Amino acid sequence: MAEVIQSKLVWAVYLLHLLLLISIHGSTSDSISSEGFCAVNSGSDCGLPSPYTKILIKGGTVVNAHHKEVADVYIEDGVILSVRPNIRVPDENIRVIDATGKYVMPGGIDPHTHLDMEFMGTATIDDFFTGHAAALAGGTTMHIDFVIPINGNLTAGFEAYKHKASKAAMDYGFHMAITKWDEDVSKDMGVMVRDHGINSFKFFMAYKGTLMVNDDLLLEGLKKCKSLGALPMVHAENGDAVVEGQNRMIDLGITGPEGHALSRPPVLEAEATARAIRLAAFINTPLYVVHVMSTDAMEEIAKAKKAGQRVVGEPVVSGLVLDDSWLWHPDFTTASKYVMSPPIRELGHGQALRAALSTGTLQLVGTDHCTFNSTQKAFGLDDFRKIPNGVNGLEERMHVLWDAMVETGKINVMDYVRITSTECARIFNIYPKKGAILEGSDADVIILNPNASFEVSATSHHSRSDTNVYEGRTGKGKVEVTVSRGRVVWENDVLNVMPGSGKYIKMPPFSYLFDGIDKSNAAYLSSLRAPVKRSSAAS
Ligand code: URP
Ligand code: ZN
Ligand code: ZN
């Protein structure tokens, strides 16, 4: 068990933090205390930061994406200083944690979340504090959220999200959606990359009338992304056909949540996935397909990868382990909580997606955490088109994936680190600062006990939502300790987090996915055998 060495100095630092915390709570987080949020599972130390800036994790199996070994990990001031067996540090102000028999791994990085997002006439119920609390309790220490421009304006959107994120309790980065096209948008994409650390832009091929872009815009966006070294991402569904499918269901008198799945079948996801892949090939740029939900879409990605194209496929936890039978549940509250887009598919798709994840066809796992409570979901009581789309997952991702992928023998523990953390850090160009337990890496670390078990319930989760799509799920493997930015923030089922303590992580352009693109461009140009020099027309 953990050994705690206390000293007067440590407690002086602790008291200083306490004073700071009281002032932060007083100024920015009234809603947190007034809603009794911290009372959930948090004990009397609710919100107090750990006093220790030096941590020694002893005797665990340290896991990186390509290697594992029994070793100690020494952390000081938010950075991993040493990883080797039998570290001895002659300093009494150190928190020592015994990890014997457990895995010491990089904290999870979730590449796909929507905190505090205005969407479908309402806003997601988890913000940058409650979402972070949920994430940290589940072993995720960084996420990348999607900035939504305001009336198409990127700068206004960025400023708004900077403000939303001022209550962050862990590190975060931003992708940015592109929802319209003009000279200003094109110019501002460059500003976002150069000045604001955004290296990915998302194009929604669905949500007609709000976020959706057409092929013309998508092509402009792909070209611009390529020139900036930024990764284009797509929500791949044919938005025009989705509207046709929705109208068909309403005409048939199908107005409940099952109409959601029926109106946007896998073929619409596969069509848009194939189209985006082909347009990316035409432009010769890498592409990232978010929330791959169907076998059909996954097979388009597999085909492109087999042909040598750089396409990243991201499944989400809901698509991997749930099936659409819930949408037919007779209770509306139960059924509606599973409404997300693309829809959770029929039994069989999840199994195929898990297999593709285990072989590398799909590369990393997100959540698309986009939570609405049952009151918000009830906006669509009489019309499934009005049910806000989105499910939870930030707190559950690491546990559910361990249980579904490692416990079943589909992947090993190093693969687990790769798909939950390292691959995300590499794709978004922040490796090895994030995504690794290496000397010099940020001290975002989890300790997972493979012999303990987890259980999911809306009564004990840290999301603000009153429902959970993984309700009642149990499994092996539990994150017992989370260290975020060098502080123990989750331990003994108690969360010690501080609003405002999370930092924005800038992500530079030109990740490894862009290596060699200039050479393939040159090969393309020399393959054209054009323009052909012709003698002037015969007189
Ligand atoms: O249903 C979903 N996925 N909601 C979030 C927005 C999106 O499409 O990613
Ligand atoms: Zn989407
Ligand atoms: Zn999303």
XYZ file of C-alpha atoms and ligand atoms in Angstrom:
550
model
C 0.000 0.000 0.000
C 0.971 3.584 -0.485
C 3.419 5.013 1.925
C 2.964 8.697 2.687
C 5.793 10.754 4.086
C 4.553 14.018 5.503
C 6.565 17.029 6.487
C 5.872 20.538 7.666
C 7.055 21.907 4.347
C 4.654 19.720 2.357
C 1.755 20.771 4.496
C 2.682 24.414 4.151
C 2.494 23.965 0.371
C -0.814 22.150 0.842
C -2.300 25.002 2.853
C -1.172 27.451 0.207
C -3.027 25.397 -2.408
C -6.063 25.269 -0.175
C -6.163 29.062 0.016
C -5.767 29.266 -3.744
C -8.524 26.726 -4.263
C -10.930 28.583 -2.005
C -10.378 31.716 -4.040
C -10.871 29.828 -7.332
C -14.045 28.175 -6.095
C -15.301 31.514 -4.910
C -14.720 33.220 -8.211
C -15.362 30.744 -11.010
C -17.080 27.609 -9.925
C -20.189 28.466 -7.991
C -22.104 26.009 -10.088
C -19.779 23.188 -9.057
C -20.384 23.543 -5.332
C -23.991 24.663 -5.608
C -24.897 21.552 -7.565
C -23.196 19.420 -4.947
C -21.048 17.966 -7.693
C -18.049 17.413 -5.503
C -20.137 15.568 -2.963
C -20.402 12.651 -5.352
C -17.803 10.083 -4.340
C -15.440 12.728 -3.167
C -15.403 12.644 0.610
C -14.555 15.666 2.667
C -11.404 16.549 0.724
C -13.465 17.410 -2.313
C -11.446 19.389 -4.784
C -8.283 19.665 -2.735
C -5.137 19.249 -4.782
C -2.563 16.729 -3.665
C 0.208 18.505 -1.753
C 2.963 16.415 -3.310
C 5.005 17.588 -6.273
C 7.412 14.647 -6.006
C 6.064 11.165 -6.572
C 7.831 7.821 -6.724
C 5.795 4.961 -8.198
C 7.499 1.739 -7.181
C 7.529 -1.793 -8.520
C 4.856 -1.633 -11.213
C 5.041 -2.887 -14.778
C 5.724 0.254 -16.791
C 4.033 -0.017 -20.175
C 4.789 1.973 -23.302
C 3.458 1.283 -26.783
C 6.526 -0.736 -27.761
C 7.956 -2.008 -24.504
C 7.124 -3.028 -20.965
C 9.353 -3.610 -17.951
C 9.145 -3.738 -14.181
C 10.524 -0.361 -13.092
C 10.044 2.628 -10.828
C 8.876 6.005 -12.092
C 10.059 9.194 -10.433
C 8.093 12.393 -11.010
C 8.970 15.923 -10.033
C 7.069 19.145 -10.789
C 4.842 17.603 -13.412
C 7.565 15.846 -15.387
C 8.801 12.243 -15.422
C 12.434 12.487 -14.369
C 13.450 8.862 -14.238
C 12.193 5.418 -15.306
C 14.339 2.517 -14.134
C 14.390 -0.283 -11.574
C 15.105 0.452 -7.921
C 15.130 4.235 -7.920
C 16.313 5.647 -4.600
C 15.655 9.296 -3.941
C 17.037 10.693 -0.677
C 14.272 13.195 -0.055
C 11.571 12.847 2.527
C 9.041 15.099 0.790
C 8.115 12.400 -1.641
C 4.865 10.600 -2.057
C 5.670 6.903 -2.578
C 3.079 4.707 -4.279
C 3.441 0.932 -4.404
C 2.358 -0.395 -7.813
C 3.510 -4.000 -7.404
C 1.398 -6.316 -9.570
C -0.160 -3.367 -11.404
C 0.392 -1.578 -14.714
C 1.862 1.921 -14.823
C 0.819 3.493 -18.103
C 0.511 6.850 -19.849
C -2.791 8.555 -19.047
C -5.416 8.113 -21.729
C -5.788 10.732 -24.454
C -9.260 11.008 -25.925
C -9.069 12.414 -29.468
C -12.786 13.176 -29.754
C -15.000 15.051 -27.273
C -17.618 17.794 -27.242
C -17.608 19.632 -23.903
C -19.907 22.625 -23.452
C -20.921 22.495 -27.127
C -24.005 24.257 -28.449
C -25.730 21.689 -30.614
C -29.251 20.853 -31.780
C -30.866 23.700 -29.855
C -29.171 22.990 -26.543
C -25.680 22.548 -25.066
C -23.835 19.439 -23.951
C -24.208 19.042 -20.217
C -20.582 18.294 -19.368
C -18.319 21.306 -19.405
C -14.552 21.578 -19.148
C -14.723 20.878 -15.416
C -17.262 18.080 -15.070
C -15.982 16.444 -18.249
C -12.442 16.587 -16.899
C -13.510 15.230 -13.524
C -15.143 12.289 -15.311
C -12.100 11.763 -17.518
C -9.610 11.772 -14.653
C -11.697 9.354 -12.592
C -11.537 7.005 -15.571
C -7.815 7.357 -16.307
C -7.913 9.863 -19.159
C -5.565 12.792 -18.606
C -5.874 14.708 -21.881
C -8.498 15.158 -24.588
C -8.896 17.061 -27.820
C -12.186 18.935 -28.187
C -13.759 20.427 -31.299
C -13.980 24.216 -31.500
C -17.163 25.147 -33.377
C -16.785 28.478 -35.210
C -19.349 31.192 -34.466
C -21.265 31.963 -37.675
C -18.352 30.408 -39.521
C -15.827 32.695 -37.816
C -12.813 30.729 -36.563
C -11.335 33.409 -34.297
C -14.639 34.023 -32.526
C -15.035 30.271 -32.027
C -11.512 29.918 -30.685
C -11.986 32.769 -28.201
C -15.279 31.279 -27.004
C -13.690 27.869 -26.410
C -10.708 29.438 -24.640
C -13.192 30.929 -22.220
C -15.152 27.681 -21.821
C -11.890 25.884 -21.050
C -10.780 28.311 -18.344
C -12.167 25.860 -15.764
C -10.111 22.954 -17.153
C -8.831 20.460 -14.599
C -6.538 18.546 -16.975
C -4.651 19.165 -20.194
C -6.569 19.612 -23.432
C -6.092 20.565 -27.075
C -8.395 21.738 -29.837
C -9.424 20.601 -33.287
C -11.509 23.114 -35.221
C -14.596 22.557 -37.370
C -14.888 24.337 -40.710
C -18.513 25.201 -41.464
C -18.273 27.744 -44.277
C -15.727 28.840 -46.855
C -14.404 32.251 -47.835
C -11.108 34.157 -47.908
C -11.285 34.918 -44.174
C -11.791 31.269 -43.238
C -8.910 30.228 -45.470
C -6.632 32.881 -43.928
C -7.761 32.131 -40.361
C -6.960 28.441 -40.761
C -3.345 29.523 -41.169
C -3.596 31.744 -38.099
C -5.008 28.853 -36.056
C -2.138 26.584 -37.081
C 0.669 29.114 -36.732
C -0.457 31.091 -33.690
C -2.871 28.887 -31.752
C -1.536 25.350 -31.909
C -4.410 23.785 -33.850
C -3.240 21.138 -36.317
C -6.511 19.496 -37.400
C -9.753 20.684 -38.992
C -13.027 18.793 -39.084
C -15.521 18.728 -41.933
C -19.039 17.514 -41.182
C -20.520 15.721 -44.207
C -23.838 15.484 -42.314
C -26.107 17.763 -40.231
C -27.581 19.479 -43.273
C -28.518 23.103 -42.680
C -26.182 23.552 -39.718
C -22.676 22.096 -39.770
C -22.696 20.218 -43.080
C -20.271 21.087 -45.883
C -20.564 20.152 -49.568
C -17.868 18.581 -51.741
C -16.802 21.966 -53.059
C -15.981 23.160 -49.546
C -14.451 19.823 -48.604
C -12.061 20.027 -51.551
C -11.018 23.585 -50.653
C -10.540 22.464 -47.057
C -8.449 19.435 -47.999
C -6.176 21.579 -50.153
C -5.747 24.171 -47.420
C -5.100 21.542 -44.746
C -2.448 19.940 -46.911
C -0.658 23.264 -47.464
C -0.628 23.925 -43.697
C 0.394 20.418 -42.633
C -2.908 20.157 -40.737
C -4.881 16.930 -40.606
C -8.356 17.006 -42.201
C -10.983 15.037 -40.259
C -14.402 14.016 -41.500
C -17.734 13.087 -39.965
C -18.642 10.763 -42.812
C -22.353 10.410 -43.540
C -24.194 11.564 -46.647
C -26.169 14.425 -45.114
C -28.523 14.878 -48.095
C -29.464 11.204 -48.026
C -29.904 11.320 -44.237
C -32.620 13.964 -44.692
C -34.278 11.755 -47.320
C -34.110 8.813 -44.878
C -35.568 10.898 -42.051
C -38.475 12.055 -44.202
C -39.124 8.455 -45.227
C -39.381 7.369 -41.575
C -41.703 10.237 -40.653
C -43.910 9.385 -43.679
C -44.051 5.802 -42.389
C -45.174 7.086 -38.985
C -41.888 6.066 -37.328
C -41.162 8.939 -34.937
C -39.346 7.180 -32.064
C -35.581 6.660 -31.468
C -35.522 3.548 -33.707
C -36.262 5.932 -36.593
C -32.836 7.466 -35.990
C -31.033 4.220 -36.841
C -33.380 3.385 -39.708
C -32.998 6.799 -41.350
C -29.205 6.720 -41.630
C -28.121 3.131 -42.438
C -24.483 1.986 -42.875
C -24.585 2.560 -46.640
C -24.757 6.330 -46.043
C -21.731 6.168 -43.782
C -19.838 3.980 -46.254
C -20.663 6.279 -49.184
C -19.375 9.392 -47.410
C -16.321 7.558 -46.059
C -15.448 6.340 -49.555
C -16.034 9.802 -51.019
C -13.852 11.549 -48.455
C -11.121 8.943 -48.916
C -11.159 9.362 -52.683
C -11.104 13.150 -52.496
C -8.199 12.994 -50.026
C -6.374 10.676 -52.447
C -7.070 13.096 -55.297
C -5.572 15.966 -53.261
C -2.842 13.671 -51.877
C -3.382 14.516 -48.232
C -3.715 12.304 -45.142
C -7.252 11.908 -43.798
C -8.730 11.093 -40.375
C -12.204 9.528 -40.277
C -13.885 10.123 -36.905
C -16.328 7.736 -35.224
C -16.204 4.797 -37.635
C -19.413 2.993 -36.653
C -20.018 0.329 -39.305
C -18.281 -2.611 -40.955
C -19.093 -0.938 -44.262
C -17.163 2.266 -43.457
C -14.324 0.317 -41.860
C -13.916 -1.751 -45.027
C -13.531 1.419 -47.103
C -10.706 2.456 -44.785
C -9.138 -1.002 -44.943
C -9.209 -0.924 -48.746
C -7.575 2.505 -48.894
C -4.877 1.546 -46.388
C -4.150 -1.610 -48.335
C -3.601 0.556 -51.396
C -1.089 2.630 -49.436
C -3.250 5.638 -48.636
C -2.767 7.460 -45.331
C -6.170 7.165 -43.722
C -6.667 7.038 -39.971
C -9.838 5.331 -38.730
C -11.116 6.189 -35.263
C -13.761 3.937 -33.728
C -15.485 5.122 -30.554
C -16.242 3.013 -27.500
C -20.012 3.043 -28.059
C -19.588 1.673 -31.584
C -17.196 -1.013 -30.388
C -19.248 -2.490 -27.560
C -22.919 -1.495 -27.931
C -25.561 -2.469 -30.474
C -28.654 -0.729 -31.767
C -31.218 -2.940 -30.018
C -31.441 -0.283 -27.302
C -33.018 2.109 -29.806
C -36.039 -0.218 -29.952
C -36.443 -0.197 -26.151
C -40.074 0.621 -25.185
C -38.989 3.236 -22.642
C -38.186 6.524 -24.431
C -35.629 7.707 -21.831
C -33.710 4.467 -22.184
C -33.905 4.354 -25.973
C -33.096 8.018 -26.573
C -29.875 7.986 -24.576
C -28.342 5.780 -27.320
C -29.083 8.270 -30.112
C -25.829 9.421 -31.686
C -24.567 9.886 -35.242
C -23.599 7.873 -37.125
C -25.917 5.521 -35.255
C -24.827 2.640 -33.057
C -25.233 -0.310 -35.446
C -26.773 -3.784 -35.410
C -25.029 -6.587 -33.552
C -22.026 -7.735 -35.586
C -20.630 -4.333 -36.530
C -19.013 -3.880 -33.125
C -17.305 -7.240 -33.398
C -15.897 -6.352 -36.830
C -14.695 -2.989 -35.527
C -12.967 -4.658 -32.559
C -11.230 -7.056 -34.945
C -10.119 -4.136 -37.151
C -8.793 -2.368 -34.054
C -6.816 -5.418 -33.011
C -5.108 -5.682 -36.410
C -4.351 -1.968 -36.822
C -6.867 -1.217 -39.568
C -8.420 1.140 -37.033
C -5.721 2.945 -35.111
C -6.937 4.680 -31.957
C -10.117 4.957 -29.908
C -12.126 8.030 -28.996
C -15.418 8.529 -27.203
C -17.265 11.332 -29.019
C -18.317 12.240 -25.452
C -21.293 14.509 -26.148
C -23.666 14.261 -23.216
C -27.256 15.358 -22.872
C -29.432 14.511 -19.893
C -32.823 12.836 -20.148
C -34.656 16.189 -20.142
C -32.633 17.346 -23.141
C -33.108 14.013 -24.920
C -36.870 14.426 -24.371
C -36.871 17.378 -26.800
C -37.380 14.611 -29.359
C -40.164 12.735 -27.589
C -42.473 13.038 -30.601
C -39.833 13.281 -33.317
C -36.503 11.437 -33.301
C -34.983 14.209 -35.453
C -35.087 16.513 -32.423
C -33.306 14.165 -29.994
C -29.896 15.769 -29.357
C -27.295 13.397 -30.810
C -24.592 12.140 -28.483
C -23.520 9.674 -25.805
C -21.119 9.645 -22.855
C -17.799 7.784 -22.644
C -14.988 9.962 -21.233
C -15.053 8.241 -17.848
C -15.715 4.752 -19.211
C -13.379 4.522 -22.231
C -10.276 3.150 -20.504
C -12.178 0.594 -18.421
C -14.515 -0.648 -21.135
C -11.656 -0.981 -23.633
C -9.453 -2.868 -21.196
C -12.260 -5.286 -20.505
C -13.360 -5.675 -24.144
C -9.922 -5.819 -25.751
C -7.236 -6.879 -23.245
C -9.252 -9.145 -20.956
C -10.583 -11.006 -23.989
C -7.064 -11.466 -25.391
C -7.673 -9.423 -28.554
C -4.776 -7.084 -27.841
C -1.898 -6.988 -25.390
C -1.211 -4.342 -22.803
C 1.222 -2.454 -25.076
C -1.406 -2.283 -27.818
C -3.784 -0.945 -25.203
C -1.404 1.933 -24.471
C -1.033 2.546 -28.192
C -4.769 2.761 -28.973
C -5.716 4.741 -25.861
C -2.818 7.199 -25.722
C 0.360 6.902 -27.811
C -1.197 6.814 -31.275
C -3.245 9.909 -30.504
C -0.123 11.734 -29.294
C 1.738 10.754 -32.479
C -1.054 11.662 -34.890
C -1.548 15.056 -33.269
C 2.206 15.620 -32.962
C 2.638 15.887 -29.202
C 4.598 12.655 -28.682
C 6.625 11.965 -26.488
C 5.558 14.906 -24.295
C 2.288 13.003 -24.085
C 1.527 9.329 -24.687
C 4.627 7.846 -23.061
C 6.256 6.996 -19.752
C 9.694 8.278 -20.658
C 12.188 10.600 -19.032
C 11.089 14.132 -19.923
C 7.468 13.234 -20.685
C 4.635 15.024 -18.909
C 3.660 13.247 -15.713
C 0.226 12.089 -16.861
C 0.261 8.553 -15.501
C -2.249 5.926 -14.470
C -1.972 2.819 -12.333
C -4.321 0.076 -13.470
C -4.990 -2.980 -11.341
C -5.832 -5.897 -13.674
C -7.279 -7.883 -10.763
C -9.728 -5.248 -9.553
C -13.074 -4.667 -11.235
C -15.134 -1.678 -12.273
C -18.856 -1.032 -12.402
C -20.579 1.773 -14.296
C -23.580 3.640 -12.936
C -25.131 7.056 -13.416
C -25.444 7.240 -9.648
C -21.696 7.198 -9.154
C -20.220 8.580 -12.380
C -18.780 12.098 -12.513
C -20.573 13.325 -15.613
C -23.444 15.728 -14.971
C -25.767 13.502 -16.973
C -28.484 11.530 -15.200
C -28.018 8.592 -17.575
C -25.145 6.446 -18.802
C -25.116 4.282 -21.925
C -22.890 1.763 -20.107
C -25.234 1.559 -17.099
C -24.667 -1.624 -15.083
C -21.623 -2.702 -17.070
C -18.995 -4.468 -14.985
C -15.604 -5.777 -15.934
C -12.028 -6.532 -14.965
C -9.318 -3.879 -14.776
C -9.615 -0.719 -12.732
C -7.728 2.564 -12.826
C -6.845 2.956 -9.164
C -4.614 6.017 -9.410
C -4.535 8.895 -11.870
C -1.650 11.356 -11.870
C -2.325 14.479 -13.896
C 0.365 17.119 -14.419
C 2.396 15.460 -11.664
C -0.343 15.397 -9.026
C -2.391 12.505 -7.723
C -5.932 13.492 -8.663
C -7.735 10.134 -8.344
C -7.082 7.564 -5.651
C -9.221 5.324 -3.411
C -12.220 6.375 -5.511
C -11.725 9.968 -4.404
C -11.239 12.787 -6.875
C -9.030 15.748 -6.004
C -9.262 18.192 -8.869
C -8.944 21.911 -9.187
C -10.731 24.037 -11.804
C -8.256 26.074 -13.799
C -5.348 23.697 -13.239
C -5.477 22.169 -16.741
C -3.329 23.600 -19.501
C -3.911 24.130 -23.198
C -1.531 21.972 -25.231
C -0.483 23.478 -28.548
C -0.101 20.914 -31.303
C 2.359 21.675 -34.120
C 1.569 20.896 -37.785
C 3.239 18.319 -40.054
C 2.907 15.170 -37.977
C 4.480 11.932 -39.224
C 1.460 11.468 -41.494
C 2.869 14.214 -43.720
C 6.349 12.686 -44.057
C 7.122 12.109 -47.717
C 4.043 13.885 -49.088
C 6.349 16.286 -50.961
C 8.027 13.298 -52.633
C 4.736 11.741 -53.717
C 3.667 15.153 -55.047
C 6.838 15.284 -57.128
C 6.249 11.726 -58.357
C 2.714 12.678 -59.360
C 3.904 15.730 -61.304
C 6.569 13.770 -63.147
C 4.052 11.044 -63.976
C 1.807 13.440 -65.899
C 3.858 13.480 -69.096
C 2.329 16.883 -69.702
C 2.048 19.521 -70.956
C 2.891 17.940 -74.292
C 4.997 20.208 -76.471
C 3.258 20.369 -79.842
C 4.330 22.006 -83.024
C 1.922 24.751 -84.114
C -1.065 23.608 -86.121
C -0.447 22.791 -89.769
C -1.188 25.742 -92.014
O -23.934 12.137 -32.205
C -22.863 12.718 -32.182
N -21.833 12.123 -32.718
N -22.774 13.934 -31.616
C -21.641 14.765 -31.584
C -21.417 15.487 -32.871
C -20.680 14.632 -33.848
O -21.241 14.267 -34.862
O -19.520 14.304 -33.615
Zn -19.552 13.563 -35.837
Zn -18.134 14.106 -32.404
